[in-house]
Amino acid sequence: MSAPAAVRQMEKAVHVSDPAHLHHLEAGCDRAYFGNEFCQRLNVSPAEINEVLDFIEEKKFPFTFVTNYVTDDGLKGLEPLIAAVARRLPGSEIVVNDWGALRLVNEKYRDLVPILGRLLHKMKKGPRIAQVWDRLPGPARDHFQSSNITLEHVRRFLHGQRVARVAFDNVLQGFNVDLNFETFPFRGSLYYPYVYIATTRSCLLAGYKGKLERDRVGIFPCRRECRDHTFELLNDNMPVPLILKGNTQFFVNDKLREENDLLAGGIDRIVYQPELPM
Amino acid sequence: MKIVMPMDNVDEIDKLAEAGANELYCSVADTRWTADYTYLATTSRRNSDWSMLSSYEQLKTAAGRARALGLKTMMAANELLYTEDQYPMLTEMLTQAAEAGVDAFIIADFGLMLHLKSLGLDVEFHVSLGGAAFNGQSAAFYRDMGAARVILPQDLTIREIRQMTQNCPEMTFEAFVLNAKCSNTNAYCNFDHDLPSMDGTKGGEKKFDLPCYHEVAVREVSPGAVMQGGCANAPGNPGTPAALKIAARGTALPSLGQIMHADYRKDRNLAKTHCGVCYLKEFREMGVEYIKVVGRGFPLAKKLADLRFLKTAMSYLDERLSLDEFAFKVRGDFARAFASPCQDYCYYTYA
């Protein structure tokens, strides 16, 4: 790690995805994240985003709006929210997890600063990799601890898309990426403590009536049942419990690398999630 | 409308062509790659030698034979992510494949798409479903990058596909219509795909089968309990995963994924075949030009059965049938071809 850690400070952001959880920001933070990464059906209404923005303005938090992957309908619903953030809090950041959303932001909302979200900044995240770590050759270990952000042509392209920050998950195998590149430098945000592994549009919670119906798989209407139910999926072969919240599987990794170590590698923001981000 | 079929060895090509395939897609095993990265991180998300051609020499033979029969050949380089150390070997592989005569690469990682363009190879690329083009804007994003085709994610509804084709009419689209459909969104599933076959052999350790086949005990918990659980069974800090141990947990129950991912290979049952063929009429009407069959590693007999079923369905496209009448006929054929009704395994189930 090459950068002098002393010149930087770790920014502590708090991320909530449900307006009912805004109280978590009351205790204070360096930056507020709001929005959902995984399901367009959990996006707030235009009225709700204005309430969220009222809160953010009142607290004077620097703001990052978090967005999900979207269908055309989803993008149509998302755009007024993006527009509201751009209008009321120009200069704010927007986490993109959909290339179409990034294209839209760059076309029409250049007052917002895009960040590559953890759905688009890929790493292998299944906790089971840790089970075979000893059996993996060195190059495979290096691969599983890295991403494509170290490639100059990737960074050049992303800079061209106005992206200079990427999101990391706190994967169990650890990551070994130094973002202090001489060309097209990047900064990183580390999400904590919920590591997202996989998501689906065939949500088992859609229409949930007290039992997960395994034979009923498809894209069905929902009433945000995910907000009320959380499941552990336990298997002897997984080193940690999997958590099913709505359409997404997570695990908890509440162990962070030393702050100075993270800073030295260019991770200068911790995105703390006090609730499962659904 | 053209059919894109999986191909695992040269001997299949004539039979697939004869049965009506228009394009073939394949993967190539490279022992240098798997020596370094094992079968957990192959170039093509296949974890076994029997689902890949064994060499670029074989690819050259395959592409040549396919071309002679009027078929195009695509090579999958569709891992979701490639890292910097992999690029020298990856570059060599792409170059060899281009020289072997492939017509297109199937790519998920935008970094590799950019790299391919910089290599100046005269080979187009198609955006894998791993590229996550869920809307017209993302299709346009990939068009801007030079993509010739977008392979649609498996978890879009027919209505959503229609919107995409309308919102990016200049893009060519391809849709999956037969066999295994992932329970998770392919592009956003970061599980290790398959651990049993680190050495590429059949029948590895069962406990390292696809995570979505795992049996899991399901227990509803409060969000607070989730946090208390933390990494209790993961004593190693990140970076020292060797310290992790398997911990016995709960009673195994039927898995969610085992049922959801009703994969032919898993169940050895032709009936458990995901299918979206009764939407062909809509696909044609909305301009989806290519339909794709899953099945690298499947037996040739299964591929030929799939082609017979598809060709029969396509023969109805020019009949004066309503959408419902078309679907009714196709479902009847499905039941006859695979000895089971199809409704539990629909690609495009939605409400």
Tab-separated table of N, CA and C in Angstrom, chain A residues 10-16 22 24-33 55-56 59-63 270 272:
chain	number	residue	atom	x	y	z
A	10	MET	N	-10.989	8.676	7.425
A	10	MET	CA	-12.062	7.789	7.005
A	10	MET	C	-13.392	8.534	7.142
A	11	GLU	N	-14.144	8.551	6.045
A	11	GLU	CA	-15.471	9.151	6.077
A	11	GLU	C	-16.459	8.080	6.522
A	12	LYS	N	-17.304	8.413	7.456
A	12	LYS	CA	-18.266	7.444	7.987
A	12	LYS	C	-19.656	7.801	7.452
A	13	ALA	N	-20.122	6.973	6.535
A	13	ALA	CA	-21.457	7.189	5.974
A	13	ALA	C	-22.426	6.193	6.591
A	14	VAL	N	-23.675	6.585	6.651
A	14	VAL	CA	-24.726	5.673	7.118
A	14	VAL	C	-25.725	5.500	5.976
A	15	HIS	N	-26.039	4.243	5.675
A	15	HIS	CA	-26.944	3.941	4.562
A	15	HIS	C	-28.235	3.326	5.084
A	16	VAL	N	-29.337	3.942	4.745
A	16	VAL	CA	-30.647	3.322	4.988
A	16	VAL	C	-31.404	3.323	3.666
A	22	LEU	N	-34.727	6.389	8.815
A	22	LEU	CA	-33.923	7.619	8.800
A	22	LEU	C	-33.423	7.996	10.193
A	24	HIS	N	-31.794	6.400	12.091
A	24	HIS	CA	-30.419	5.940	12.311
A	24	HIS	C	-29.403	7.042	12.005
A	25	LEU	N	-29.844	8.018	11.249
A	25	LEU	CA	-28.935	9.110	10.896
A	25	LEU	C	-28.877	10.179	11.980
A	26	GLU	N	-29.819	10.102	12.909
A	26	GLU	CA	-29.905	11.150	13.931
A	26	GLU	C	-28.630	11.236	14.761
A	27	ALA	N	-28.012	10.070	14.956
A	27	ALA	CA	-26.814	10.062	15.807
A	27	ALA	C	-25.636	10.751	15.137
A	28	GLY	N	-25.813	11.071	13.863
A	28	GLY	CA	-24.769	11.797	13.160
A	28	GLY	C	-23.920	10.893	12.284
A	29	CYS	N	-23.413	11.481	11.236
A	29	CYS	CA	-22.536	10.754	10.322
A	29	CYS	C	-21.877	11.791	9.422
A	30	ASP	N	-20.892	11.370	8.682
A	30	ASP	CA	-20.214	12.295	7.773
A	30	ASP	C	-20.977	12.440	6.464
A	31	ARG	N	-21.795	11.426	6.149
A	31	ARG	CA	-22.516	11.431	4.870
A	31	ARG	C	-23.718	10.517	4.991
A	32	ALA	N	-24.813	10.874	4.354
A	32	ALA	CA	-26.022	10.051	4.374
A	32	ALA	C	-26.193	9.360	3.031
A	33	TYR	N	-26.415	8.050	3.075
A	33	TYR	CA	-26.786	7.272	1.900
A	33	TYR	C	-28.262	6.915	2.051
A	55	PHE	N	-35.311	16.005	5.187
A	55	PHE	CA	-34.544	15.549	6.353
A	55	PHE	C	-33.046	15.780	6.141
A	56	ILE	N	-32.584	15.392	4.951
A	56	ILE	CA	-31.149	15.524	4.653
A	56	ILE	C	-30.733	17.001	4.676
A	59	LYS	N	-30.542	18.317	8.202
A	59	LYS	CA	-29.366	17.825	8.933
A	59	LYS	C	-28.050	18.270	8.283
A	60	LYS	N	-28.178	18.806	7.053
A	60	LYS	CA	-26.993	19.279	6.312
A	60	LYS	C	-25.966	18.180	6.066
A	61	PHE	N	-26.445	16.990	5.829
A	61	PHE	CA	-25.535	15.896	5.499
A	61	PHE	C	-25.151	15.966	4.021
A	62	PRO	N	-23.896	15.750	3.683
A	62	PRO	CA	-23.600	15.430	2.276
A	62	PRO	C	-24.395	14.184	1.906
A	63	PHE	N	-24.863	14.119	0.663
A	63	PHE	CA	-25.863	13.091	0.345
A	63	PHE	C	-25.431	12.209	-0.817
A	270	ILE	N	-16.399	4.307	4.873
A	270	ILE	CA	-17.134	3.131	5.345
A	270	ILE	C	-18.618	3.458	5.224
A	272	TYR	N	-21.802	2.311	6.520
A	272	TYR	CA	-22.390	1.478	7.576
A	272	TYR	C	-23.888	1.312	7.327
